[in-house]
Each structure stands twice: as structure tokens, then as C-alpha cells.
Coordinates of N, CA and C in Angstrom, one line a residue:
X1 N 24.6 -25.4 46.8 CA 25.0 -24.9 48.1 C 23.8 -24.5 48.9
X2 N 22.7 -24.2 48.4 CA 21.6 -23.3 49.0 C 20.9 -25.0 49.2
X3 N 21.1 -26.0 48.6 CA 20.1 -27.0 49.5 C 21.1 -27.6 51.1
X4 N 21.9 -27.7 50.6 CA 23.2 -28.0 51.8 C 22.8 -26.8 52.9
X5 N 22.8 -25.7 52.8 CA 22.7 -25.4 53.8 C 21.6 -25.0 54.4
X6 N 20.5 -25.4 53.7 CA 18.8 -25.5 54.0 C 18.9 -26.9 54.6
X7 N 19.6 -27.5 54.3 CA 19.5 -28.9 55.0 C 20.0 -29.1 56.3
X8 N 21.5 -28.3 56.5 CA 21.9 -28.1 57.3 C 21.2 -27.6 58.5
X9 N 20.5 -26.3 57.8 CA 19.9 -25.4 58.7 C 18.5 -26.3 59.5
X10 N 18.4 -27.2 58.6 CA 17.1 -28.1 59.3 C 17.5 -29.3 60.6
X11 N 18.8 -29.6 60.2 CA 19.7 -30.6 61.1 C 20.0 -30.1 62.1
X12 N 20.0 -28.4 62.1 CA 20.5 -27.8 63.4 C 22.4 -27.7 63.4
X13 N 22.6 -28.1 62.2 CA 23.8 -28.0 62.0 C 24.5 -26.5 62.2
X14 N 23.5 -25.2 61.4 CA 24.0 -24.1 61.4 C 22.5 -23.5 61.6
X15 N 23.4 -21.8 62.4 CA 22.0 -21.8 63.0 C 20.9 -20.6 61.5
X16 N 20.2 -19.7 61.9 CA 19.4 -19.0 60.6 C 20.1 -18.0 60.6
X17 N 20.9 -17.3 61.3 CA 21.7 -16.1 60.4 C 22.8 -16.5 59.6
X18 N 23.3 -17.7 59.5 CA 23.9 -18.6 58.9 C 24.1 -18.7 57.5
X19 N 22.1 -19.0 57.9 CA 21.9 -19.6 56.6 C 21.3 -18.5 55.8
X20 N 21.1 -17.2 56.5 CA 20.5 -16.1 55.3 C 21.7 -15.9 54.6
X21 N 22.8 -15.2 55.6 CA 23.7 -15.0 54.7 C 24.5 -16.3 53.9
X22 N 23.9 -17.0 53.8 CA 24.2 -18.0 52.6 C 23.6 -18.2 51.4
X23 N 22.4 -17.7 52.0 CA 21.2 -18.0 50.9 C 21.1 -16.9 50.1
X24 N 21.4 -15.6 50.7 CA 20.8 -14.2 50.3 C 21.3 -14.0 48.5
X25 N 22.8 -14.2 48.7 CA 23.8 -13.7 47.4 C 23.0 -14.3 46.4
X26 N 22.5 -16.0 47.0 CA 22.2 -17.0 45.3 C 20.9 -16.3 45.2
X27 N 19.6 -15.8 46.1 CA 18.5 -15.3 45.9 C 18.3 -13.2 44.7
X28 N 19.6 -13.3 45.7 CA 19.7 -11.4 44.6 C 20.0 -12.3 43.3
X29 N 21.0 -12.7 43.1 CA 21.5 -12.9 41.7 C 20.3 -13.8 40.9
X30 N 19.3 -14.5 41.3 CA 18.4 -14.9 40.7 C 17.8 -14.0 40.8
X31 N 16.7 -13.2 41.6 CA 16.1 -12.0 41.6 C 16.4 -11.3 40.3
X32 N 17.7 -11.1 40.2 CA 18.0 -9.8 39.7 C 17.9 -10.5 38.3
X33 N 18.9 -11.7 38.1 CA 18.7 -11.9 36.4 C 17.3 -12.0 36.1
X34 N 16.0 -12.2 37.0 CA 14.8 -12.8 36.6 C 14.0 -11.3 35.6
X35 N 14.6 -9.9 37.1 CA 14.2 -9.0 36.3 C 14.9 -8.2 35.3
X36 N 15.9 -8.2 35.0 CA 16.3 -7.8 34.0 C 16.1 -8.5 32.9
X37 N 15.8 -10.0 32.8 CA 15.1 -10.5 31.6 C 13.5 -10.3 31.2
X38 N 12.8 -9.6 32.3 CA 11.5 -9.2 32.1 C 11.8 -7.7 31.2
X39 N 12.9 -7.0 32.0 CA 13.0 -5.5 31.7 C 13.3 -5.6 30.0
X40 N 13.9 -6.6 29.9 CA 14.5 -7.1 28.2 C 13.2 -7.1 27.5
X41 N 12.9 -8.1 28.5 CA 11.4 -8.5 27.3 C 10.5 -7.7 26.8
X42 N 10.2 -6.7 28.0 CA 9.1 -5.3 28.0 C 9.8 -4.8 26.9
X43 N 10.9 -4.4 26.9 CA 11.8 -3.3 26.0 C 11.5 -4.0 24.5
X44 N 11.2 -5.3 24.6 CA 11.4 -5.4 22.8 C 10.1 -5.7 23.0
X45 N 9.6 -6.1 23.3 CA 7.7 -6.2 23.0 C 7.1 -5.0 22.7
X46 N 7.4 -3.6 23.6 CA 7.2 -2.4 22.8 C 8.0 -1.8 21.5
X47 N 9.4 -2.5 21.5 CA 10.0 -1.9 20.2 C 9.1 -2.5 19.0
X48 N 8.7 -4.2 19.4 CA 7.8 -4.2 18.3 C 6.9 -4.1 18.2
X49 N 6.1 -3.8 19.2 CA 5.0 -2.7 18.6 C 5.1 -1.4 18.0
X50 N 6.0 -1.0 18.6 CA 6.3 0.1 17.8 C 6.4 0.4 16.0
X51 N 7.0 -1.0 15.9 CA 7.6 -1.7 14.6 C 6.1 -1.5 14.1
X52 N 5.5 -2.3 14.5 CA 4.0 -2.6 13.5 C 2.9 -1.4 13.5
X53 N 3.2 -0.6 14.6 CA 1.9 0.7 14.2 C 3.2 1.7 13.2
X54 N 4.4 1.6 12.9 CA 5.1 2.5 12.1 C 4.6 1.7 10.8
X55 N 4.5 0.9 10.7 CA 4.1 -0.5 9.3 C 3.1 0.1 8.5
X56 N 1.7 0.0 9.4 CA 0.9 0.2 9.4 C 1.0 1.7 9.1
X57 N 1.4 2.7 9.8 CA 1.2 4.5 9.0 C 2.0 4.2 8.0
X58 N 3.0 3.8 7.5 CA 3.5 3.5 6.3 C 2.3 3.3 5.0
X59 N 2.0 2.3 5.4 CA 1.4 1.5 4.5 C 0.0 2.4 4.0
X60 N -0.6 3.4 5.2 CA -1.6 4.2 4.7 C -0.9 5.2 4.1
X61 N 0.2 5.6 4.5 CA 1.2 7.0 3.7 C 0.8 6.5 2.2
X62 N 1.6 5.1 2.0 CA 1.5 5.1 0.8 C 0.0 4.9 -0.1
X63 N -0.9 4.4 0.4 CA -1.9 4.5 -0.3 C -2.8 5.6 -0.6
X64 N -2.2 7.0 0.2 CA -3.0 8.0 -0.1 C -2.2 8.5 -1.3
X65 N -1.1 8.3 -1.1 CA 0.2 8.7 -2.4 C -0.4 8.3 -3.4
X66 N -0.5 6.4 -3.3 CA -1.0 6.1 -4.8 C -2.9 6.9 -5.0
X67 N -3.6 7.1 -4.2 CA -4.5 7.8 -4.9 C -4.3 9.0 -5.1
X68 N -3.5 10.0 -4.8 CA -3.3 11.0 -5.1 C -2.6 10.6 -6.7
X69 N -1.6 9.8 -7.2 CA -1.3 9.5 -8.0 C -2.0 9.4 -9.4
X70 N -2.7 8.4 -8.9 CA -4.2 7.9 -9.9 C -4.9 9.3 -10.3
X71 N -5.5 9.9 -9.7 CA -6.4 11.2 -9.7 C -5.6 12.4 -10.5
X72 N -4.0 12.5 -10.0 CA -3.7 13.7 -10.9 C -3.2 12.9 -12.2
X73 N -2.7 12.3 -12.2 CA -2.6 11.3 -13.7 C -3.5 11.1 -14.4
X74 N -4.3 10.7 -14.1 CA -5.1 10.0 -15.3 C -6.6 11.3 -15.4
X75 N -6.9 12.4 -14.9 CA -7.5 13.5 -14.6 C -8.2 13.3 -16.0
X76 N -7.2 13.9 -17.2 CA -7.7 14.2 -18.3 C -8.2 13.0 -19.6
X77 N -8.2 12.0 -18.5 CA -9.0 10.7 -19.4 C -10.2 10.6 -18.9
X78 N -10.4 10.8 -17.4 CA -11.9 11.2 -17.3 C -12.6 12.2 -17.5
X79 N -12.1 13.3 -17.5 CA -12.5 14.3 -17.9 C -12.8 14.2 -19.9
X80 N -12.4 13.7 -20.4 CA -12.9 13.5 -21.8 C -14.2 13.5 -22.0
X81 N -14.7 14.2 -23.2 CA -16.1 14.0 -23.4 C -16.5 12.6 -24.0
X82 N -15.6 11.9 -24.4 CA -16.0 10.2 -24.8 C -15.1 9.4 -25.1
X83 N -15.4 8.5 -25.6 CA -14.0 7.6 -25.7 C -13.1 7.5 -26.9
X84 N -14.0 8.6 -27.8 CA -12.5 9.0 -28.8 C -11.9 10.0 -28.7
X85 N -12.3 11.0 -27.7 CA -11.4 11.8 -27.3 C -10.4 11.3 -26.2
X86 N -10.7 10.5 -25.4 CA -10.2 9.5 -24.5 C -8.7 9.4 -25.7
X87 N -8.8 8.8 -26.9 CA -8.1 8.1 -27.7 C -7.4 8.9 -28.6
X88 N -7.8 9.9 -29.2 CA -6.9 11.0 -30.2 C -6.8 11.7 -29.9
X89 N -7.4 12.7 -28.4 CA -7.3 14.3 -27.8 C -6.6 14.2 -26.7
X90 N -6.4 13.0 -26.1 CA -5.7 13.1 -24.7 C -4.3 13.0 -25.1
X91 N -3.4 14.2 -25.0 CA -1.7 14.0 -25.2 C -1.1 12.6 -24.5
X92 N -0.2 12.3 -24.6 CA 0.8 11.4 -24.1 C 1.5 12.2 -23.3
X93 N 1.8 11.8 -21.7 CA 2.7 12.7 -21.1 C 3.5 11.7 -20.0
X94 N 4.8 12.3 -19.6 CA 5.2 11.2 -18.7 C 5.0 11.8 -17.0
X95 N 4.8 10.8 -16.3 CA 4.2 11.2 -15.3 C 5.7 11.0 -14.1
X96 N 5.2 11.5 -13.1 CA 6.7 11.3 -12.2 C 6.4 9.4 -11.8
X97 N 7.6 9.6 -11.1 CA 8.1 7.5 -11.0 C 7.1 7.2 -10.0
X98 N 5.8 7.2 -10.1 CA 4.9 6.6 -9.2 C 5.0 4.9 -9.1
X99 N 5.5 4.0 -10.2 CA 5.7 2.9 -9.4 C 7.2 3.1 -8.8
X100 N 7.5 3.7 -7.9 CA 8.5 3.4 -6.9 C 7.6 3.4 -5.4
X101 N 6.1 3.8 -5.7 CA 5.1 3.9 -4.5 C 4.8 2.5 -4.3
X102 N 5.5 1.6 -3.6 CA 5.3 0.3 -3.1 C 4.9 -0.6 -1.8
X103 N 4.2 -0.7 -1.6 CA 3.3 -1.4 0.0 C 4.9 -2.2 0.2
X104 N 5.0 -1.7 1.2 CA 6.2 -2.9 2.2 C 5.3 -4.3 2.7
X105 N 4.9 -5.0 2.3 CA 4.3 -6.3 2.6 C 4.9 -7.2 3.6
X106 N 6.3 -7.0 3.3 CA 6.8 -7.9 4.8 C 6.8 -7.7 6.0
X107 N 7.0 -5.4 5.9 CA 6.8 -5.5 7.5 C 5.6 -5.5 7.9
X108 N 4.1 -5.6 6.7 CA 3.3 -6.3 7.5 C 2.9 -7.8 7.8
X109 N 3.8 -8.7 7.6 CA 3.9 -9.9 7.9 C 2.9 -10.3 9.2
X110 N 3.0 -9.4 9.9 CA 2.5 -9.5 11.6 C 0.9 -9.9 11.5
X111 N 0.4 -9.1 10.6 CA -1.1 -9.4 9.9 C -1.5 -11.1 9.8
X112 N -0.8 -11.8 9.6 CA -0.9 -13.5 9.4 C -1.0 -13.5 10.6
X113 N -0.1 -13.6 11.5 CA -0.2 -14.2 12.9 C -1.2 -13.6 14.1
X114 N -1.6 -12.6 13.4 CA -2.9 -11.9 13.9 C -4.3 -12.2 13.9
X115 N -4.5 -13.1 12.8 CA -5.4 -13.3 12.0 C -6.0 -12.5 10.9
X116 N -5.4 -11.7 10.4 CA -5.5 -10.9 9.2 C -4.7 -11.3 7.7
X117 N -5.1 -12.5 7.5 CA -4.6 -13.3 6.1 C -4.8 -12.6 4.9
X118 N -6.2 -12.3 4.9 CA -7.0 -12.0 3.7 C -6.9 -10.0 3.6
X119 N -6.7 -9.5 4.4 CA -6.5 -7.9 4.2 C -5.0 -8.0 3.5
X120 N -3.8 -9.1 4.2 CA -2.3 -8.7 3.7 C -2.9 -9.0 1.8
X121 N -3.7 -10.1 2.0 CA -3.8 -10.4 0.4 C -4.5 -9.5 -0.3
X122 N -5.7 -9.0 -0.1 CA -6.6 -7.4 -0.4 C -5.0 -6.9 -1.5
X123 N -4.2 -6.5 0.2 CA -3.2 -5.2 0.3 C -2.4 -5.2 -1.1
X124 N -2.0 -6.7 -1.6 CA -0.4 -6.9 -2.2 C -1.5 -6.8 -3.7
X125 N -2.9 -7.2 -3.7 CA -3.8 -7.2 -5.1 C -3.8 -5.9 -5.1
X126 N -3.9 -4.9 -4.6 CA -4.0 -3.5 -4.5 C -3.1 -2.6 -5.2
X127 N -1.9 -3.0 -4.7 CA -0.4 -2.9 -5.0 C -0.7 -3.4 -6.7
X128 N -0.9 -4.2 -7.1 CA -0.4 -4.7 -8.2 C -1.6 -4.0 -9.3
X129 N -2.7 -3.9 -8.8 CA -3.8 -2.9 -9.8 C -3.0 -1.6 -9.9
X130 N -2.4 -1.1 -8.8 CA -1.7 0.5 -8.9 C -1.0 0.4 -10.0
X131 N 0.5 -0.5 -10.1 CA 1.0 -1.0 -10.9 C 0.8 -1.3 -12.3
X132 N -0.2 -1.4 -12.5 CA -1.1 -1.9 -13.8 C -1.5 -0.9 -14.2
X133 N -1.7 0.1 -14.0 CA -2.5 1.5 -14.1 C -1.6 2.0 -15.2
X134 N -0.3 2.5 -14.5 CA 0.8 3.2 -14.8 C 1.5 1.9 -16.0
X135 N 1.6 0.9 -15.9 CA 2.3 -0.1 -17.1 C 1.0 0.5 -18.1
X136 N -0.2 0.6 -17.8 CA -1.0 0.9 -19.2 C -1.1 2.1 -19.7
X137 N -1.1 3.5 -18.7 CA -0.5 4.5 -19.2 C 0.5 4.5 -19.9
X138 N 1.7 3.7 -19.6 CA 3.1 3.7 -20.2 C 3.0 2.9 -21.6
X139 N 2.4 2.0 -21.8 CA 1.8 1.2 -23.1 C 1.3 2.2 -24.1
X140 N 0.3 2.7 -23.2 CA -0.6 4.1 -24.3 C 0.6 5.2 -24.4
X141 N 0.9 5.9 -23.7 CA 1.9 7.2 -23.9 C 2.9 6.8 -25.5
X142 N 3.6 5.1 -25.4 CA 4.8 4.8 -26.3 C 4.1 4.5 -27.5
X143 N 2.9 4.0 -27.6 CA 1.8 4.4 -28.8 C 1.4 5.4 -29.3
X144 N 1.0 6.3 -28.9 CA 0.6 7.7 -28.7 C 1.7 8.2 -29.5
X145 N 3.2 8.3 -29.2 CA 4.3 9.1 -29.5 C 4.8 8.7 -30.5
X146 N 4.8 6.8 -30.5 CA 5.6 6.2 -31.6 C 4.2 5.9 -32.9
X147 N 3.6 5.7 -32.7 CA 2.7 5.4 -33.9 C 1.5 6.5 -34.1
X148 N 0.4 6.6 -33.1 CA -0.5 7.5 -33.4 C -0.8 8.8 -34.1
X149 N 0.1 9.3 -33.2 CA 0.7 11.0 -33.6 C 1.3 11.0 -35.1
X150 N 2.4 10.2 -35.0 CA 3.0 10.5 -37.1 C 1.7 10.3 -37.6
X151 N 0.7 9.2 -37.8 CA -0.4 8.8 -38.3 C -1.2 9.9 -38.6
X152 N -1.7 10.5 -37.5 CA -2.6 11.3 -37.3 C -2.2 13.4 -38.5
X153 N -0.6 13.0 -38.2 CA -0.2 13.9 -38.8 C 0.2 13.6 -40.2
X154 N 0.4 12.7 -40.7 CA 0.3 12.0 -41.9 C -0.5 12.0 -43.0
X155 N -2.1 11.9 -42.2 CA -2.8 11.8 -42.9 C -3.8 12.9 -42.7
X156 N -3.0 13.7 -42.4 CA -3.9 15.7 -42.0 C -4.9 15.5 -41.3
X157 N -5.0 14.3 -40.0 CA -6.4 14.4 -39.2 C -6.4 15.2 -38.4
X158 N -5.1 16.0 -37.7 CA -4.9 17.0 -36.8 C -5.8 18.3 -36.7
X159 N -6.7 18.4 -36.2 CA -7.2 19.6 -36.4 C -8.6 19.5 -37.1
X160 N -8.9 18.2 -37.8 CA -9.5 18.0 -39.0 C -11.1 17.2 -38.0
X161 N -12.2 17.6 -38.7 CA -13.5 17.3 -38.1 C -13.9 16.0 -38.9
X162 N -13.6 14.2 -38.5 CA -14.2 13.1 -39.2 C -14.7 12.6 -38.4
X163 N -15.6 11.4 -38.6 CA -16.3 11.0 -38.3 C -15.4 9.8 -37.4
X164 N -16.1 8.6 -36.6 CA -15.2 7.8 -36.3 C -15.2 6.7 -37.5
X165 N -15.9 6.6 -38.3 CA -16.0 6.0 -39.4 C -14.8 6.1 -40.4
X166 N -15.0 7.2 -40.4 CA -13.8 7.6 -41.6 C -12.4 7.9 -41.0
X167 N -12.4 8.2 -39.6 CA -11.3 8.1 -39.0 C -10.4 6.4 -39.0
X168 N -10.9 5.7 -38.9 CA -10.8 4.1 -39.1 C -10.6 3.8 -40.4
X169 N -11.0 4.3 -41.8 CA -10.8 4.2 -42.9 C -9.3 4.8 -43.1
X170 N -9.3 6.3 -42.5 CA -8.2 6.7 -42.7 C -6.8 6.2 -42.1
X171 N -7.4 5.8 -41.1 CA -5.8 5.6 -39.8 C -5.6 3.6 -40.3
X172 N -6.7 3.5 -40.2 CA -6.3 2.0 -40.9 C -6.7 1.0 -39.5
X173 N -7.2 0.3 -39.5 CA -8.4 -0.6 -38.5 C -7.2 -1.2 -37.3
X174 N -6.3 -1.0 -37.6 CA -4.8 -1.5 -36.5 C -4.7 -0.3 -35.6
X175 N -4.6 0.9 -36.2 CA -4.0 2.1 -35.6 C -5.5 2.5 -34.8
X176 N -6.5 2.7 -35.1 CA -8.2 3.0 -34.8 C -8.1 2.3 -33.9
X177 N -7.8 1.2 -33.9 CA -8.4 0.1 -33.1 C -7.7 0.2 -31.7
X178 N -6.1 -0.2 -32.0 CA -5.5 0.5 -30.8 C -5.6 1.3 -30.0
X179 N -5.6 2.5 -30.7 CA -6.1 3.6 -29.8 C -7.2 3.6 -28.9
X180 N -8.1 3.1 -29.4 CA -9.4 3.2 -28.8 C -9.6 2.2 -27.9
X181 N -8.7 0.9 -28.0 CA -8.7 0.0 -26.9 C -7.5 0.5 -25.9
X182 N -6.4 0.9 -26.1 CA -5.8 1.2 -24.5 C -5.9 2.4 -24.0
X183 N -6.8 3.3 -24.7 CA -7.7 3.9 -23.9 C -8.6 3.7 -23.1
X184 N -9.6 2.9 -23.6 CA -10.4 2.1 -22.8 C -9.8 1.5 -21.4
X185 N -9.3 0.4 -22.3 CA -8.3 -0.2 -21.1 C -7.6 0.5 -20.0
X186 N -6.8 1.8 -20.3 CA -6.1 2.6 -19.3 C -7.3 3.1 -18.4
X187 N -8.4 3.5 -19.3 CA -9.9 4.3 -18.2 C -10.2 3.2 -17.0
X188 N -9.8 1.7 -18.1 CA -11.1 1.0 -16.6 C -10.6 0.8 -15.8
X189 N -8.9 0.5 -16.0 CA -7.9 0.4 -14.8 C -7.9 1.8 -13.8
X190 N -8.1 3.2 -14.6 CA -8.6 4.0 -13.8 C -8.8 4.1 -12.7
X191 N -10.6 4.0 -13.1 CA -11.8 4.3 -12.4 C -11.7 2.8 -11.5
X192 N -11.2 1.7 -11.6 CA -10.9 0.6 -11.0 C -9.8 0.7 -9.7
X193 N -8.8 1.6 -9.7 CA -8.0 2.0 -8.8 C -8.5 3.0 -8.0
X194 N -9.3 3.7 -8.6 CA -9.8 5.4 -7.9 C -11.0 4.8 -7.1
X195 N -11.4 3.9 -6.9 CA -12.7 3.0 -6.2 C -12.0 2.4 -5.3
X196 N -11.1 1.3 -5.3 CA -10.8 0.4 -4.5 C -9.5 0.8 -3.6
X197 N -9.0 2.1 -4.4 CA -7.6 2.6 -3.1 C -8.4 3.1 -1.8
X198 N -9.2 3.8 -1.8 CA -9.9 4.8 -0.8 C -10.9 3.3 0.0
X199 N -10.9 1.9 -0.5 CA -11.7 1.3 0.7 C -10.8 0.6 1.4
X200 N -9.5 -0.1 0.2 CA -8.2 -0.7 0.9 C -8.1 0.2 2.5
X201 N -7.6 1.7 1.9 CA -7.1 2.5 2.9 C -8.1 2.5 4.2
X202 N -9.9 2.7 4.1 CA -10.5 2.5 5.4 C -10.0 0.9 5.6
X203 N -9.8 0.1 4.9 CA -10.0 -1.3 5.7 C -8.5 -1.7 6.8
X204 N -7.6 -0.8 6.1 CA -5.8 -0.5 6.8 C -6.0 0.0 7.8
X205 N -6.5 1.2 7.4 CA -7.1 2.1 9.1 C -8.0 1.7 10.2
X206 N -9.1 0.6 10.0 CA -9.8 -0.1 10.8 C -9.5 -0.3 11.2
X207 N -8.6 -1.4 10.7 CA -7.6 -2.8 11.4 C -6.4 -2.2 12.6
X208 N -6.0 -1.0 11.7 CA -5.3 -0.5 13.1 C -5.3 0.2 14.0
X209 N -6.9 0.6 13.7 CA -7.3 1.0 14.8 C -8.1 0.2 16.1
X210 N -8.6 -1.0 15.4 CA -8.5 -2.4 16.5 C -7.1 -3.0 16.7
X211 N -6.3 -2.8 16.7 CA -4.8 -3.1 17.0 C -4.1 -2.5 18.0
X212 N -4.4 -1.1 17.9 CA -4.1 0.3 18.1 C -5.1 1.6 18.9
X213 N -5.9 0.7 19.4 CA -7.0 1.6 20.0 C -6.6 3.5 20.3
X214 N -5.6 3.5 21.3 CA -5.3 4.9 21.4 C -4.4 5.8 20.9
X215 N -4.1 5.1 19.5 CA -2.9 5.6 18.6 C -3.4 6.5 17.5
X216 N -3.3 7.7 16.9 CA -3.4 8.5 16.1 C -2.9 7.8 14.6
X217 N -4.0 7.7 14.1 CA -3.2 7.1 12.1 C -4.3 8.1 11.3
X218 N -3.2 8.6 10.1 CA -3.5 9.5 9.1 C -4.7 9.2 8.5
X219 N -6.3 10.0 8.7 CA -7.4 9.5 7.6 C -7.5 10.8 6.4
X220 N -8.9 10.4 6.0 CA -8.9 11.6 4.6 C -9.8 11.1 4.6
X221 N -10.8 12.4 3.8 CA -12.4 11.8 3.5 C -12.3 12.1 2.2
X222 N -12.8 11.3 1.5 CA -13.0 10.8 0.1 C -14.1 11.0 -0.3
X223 N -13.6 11.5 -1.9 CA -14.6 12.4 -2.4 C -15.0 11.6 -3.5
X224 N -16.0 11.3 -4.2 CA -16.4 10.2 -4.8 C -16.4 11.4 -6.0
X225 N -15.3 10.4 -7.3 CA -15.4 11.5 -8.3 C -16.6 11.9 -9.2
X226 N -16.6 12.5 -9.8 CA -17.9 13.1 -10.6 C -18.1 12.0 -11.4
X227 N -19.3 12.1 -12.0 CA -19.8 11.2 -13.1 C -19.1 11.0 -14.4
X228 N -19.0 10.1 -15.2 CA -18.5 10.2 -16.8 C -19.5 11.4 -17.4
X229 N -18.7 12.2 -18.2 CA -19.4 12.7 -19.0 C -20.4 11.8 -20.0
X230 N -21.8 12.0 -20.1 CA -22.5 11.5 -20.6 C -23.5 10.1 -19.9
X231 N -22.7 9.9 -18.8 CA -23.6 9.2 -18.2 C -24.5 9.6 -17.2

């Protein structure tokens, strides 16, 4: 209708007040759907940003959680004066449900199309060392309760000053041996999580803070733990 009567209006057919009020109605109604599909669009482009800097404080929430985790847990394995106290003096205890502390990885999805491939991958290897931590605590603790301990009380080492020689003689080269390896094992996963959670976390917070220039996200300064006894 709007070329017909632009055409008209050029033929002299009809004169220009004619043709505004002809033209006007189809010009609002395009106007108007043009802006309210802009007003749509603004509205979800901020909802998803919104979406992704909530992702992102998520995702540092949880990583100060899992170091806070790591540190009060495993306290009395570093604190040991060595690695057979590591193994026969550190009780078995159960700790609260720290793997329910889980990086949501999908809602940072947005990281790929960002250019941030290799941080989502950092993030989910992160995740899975936390993981590991606590499955080897939980390996040592069901050892500890189910074999160790009767052993140890069995053969009157409780309280009793031997050497690690004779401790091995006594407990028998299976029970020695174990102990002293998922101890180990539990320490290096440790001191391996207690290093690499606190640079994940700066490398989370960088990133969102080049994403996020004038947005507030949770930091903490990190305190580098004390030395092994004896080293």
C-alpha cells in the first residue's frame, strides 16, 4: 500500500497530506516493532551478562571453599613430624561432604567462545585433583579403621616406642607398607591441591576481571603454608 501510494503521490494522483496519512500508521508500526526488538535484545544481552559474572563469582565461591577444605582437613598430615607419624599417629576422621563442592562447568561454557579454552580445562583438572584429595583421605580413613588400628592393637604397638624396622617386622610388610604409602599419597595430593587452588582462583579472578572491568569479585590473599617439618 505504501508503494501505491508513493507512486500515486508522484503521479499527482493524490496530493502529500494524503499520502502522510497513509504512510504514517505502516511507518509507527515498523518504528515501533524495530524498537521493541532492540529493547528485547538490550534486556537479554544484559540478562546474560549477568548470567556469566554470577558464573564466574560462583565458581571463585567455590574454590575458596575447596581451599578452605583442603587446609582444615588434611592440617594434621602436615603438621606431622614425618612420614610415620603421617602413617600410625594421624587418627582417621570423617570430614564434612566436601565433594558436593563442584565447579559448575557449563555455566562457564561462555569461556570457549570467548577465547578461554584452556582456563575452562585448567578449571574442570582442578575440580578433579580436589576430588582426589578427599577419595584418598577416604581410602586412608577405611584402612586406618578397618585394618591398621586392630593391627596396631593386636600386636601392643599402641603406645609402644619401635623402630620403623621392627614396626614392619611386626605389622607384616602389607599393613607397613600401606600405611606408609596412602599416607604419602594422601600428603602429595595435599600439598598438590594447597598450591594449585589459590593460582586457579587468581587465574578465575583475572579473567573476570578483563571481562568485567567495573564489577566487584570476591579475592583473598594467600598465605603460603609453612614448611614440612624437617625440611
Amino acid at each position: 500500500m505504501t508503494l501505491i501510494a508513493l507512486g500515486a503521490a508522484y503521479l499527482q494522483l493524490i496530493d502529500v497530506k494524503d499520502l502522510v496519512v497513509a504512510v504514517l500508521p505502516v511507518l509507527t508500526t515498523f518504528l515501533g516493532a524495530t524498537l521493541a526488538f532492540r529493547l528485547n535484545e538490550d534486556r537479554e544481552e544484559k540478562k546474560e551478562q549477568l548470567r556469566r559474572k554470577q558464573a564466574l563469582d560462583y565458581s571463585l565461591f567455590i574454590l575458596l571453599r575447596q581451599d578452605n577444605a583442603v587446609r582444615q582437613s588434611l592440617e594434621p598430615y602436615r603438621t606431622a613430624a614425618n612420614d610415620a607419624a603421617r602413617a600410625f599417629m594421624v587418627p582417621a576422621f570423617k570430614p564434612p561432604d566436601y565433594l558436593s563442592l563442584k565447579q559448575d562447568i557449563a555455566s562457564l561454557s561462555f569461556l570457549l567462545e570467548l577465547g578461554y579454552p584452556q582456563l575452562l580445562f585448567e578449571l574442570s583438572i582442578e575440580q578433579e585433583r580436589f576430588e582426589q584429595v578427599f577419595e584418598a583421605l577416604r581410602i586412608r580413613n577405611q584402612f586406618y579403621v578397618g585394618e591398621l588400628q586392630p593391627a596396631l592393637e593386636r600386636t601392643g604397638m599402641n603406645g609402644s616406642k619401635v623402630t620403623l624396622a621392627e614396626a614392619k617386622t611386626i605389622l607384616g610388610a602389607r599393613i607397613y607398607d600401606s600405611a606408609m604409602n596412602q599416607a604419602q599419597d594422601l600428603f602429595d595430593h595435599f600439598q598438590a591441591s594447597e598450591k594449585s587452588i589459590p593460582e586457579m582462583f587468581a587465574s578465575i579472578r583475572s579473567t573476570a576481571k578483563a571481562l568485567f572491568p567495573s564489577a566487584a569479585f570476591v579475592s583473598y590473599e594467600y598465605n603460603a603454608p609453612p614448611k614440612e617439618p624437617g625440611s
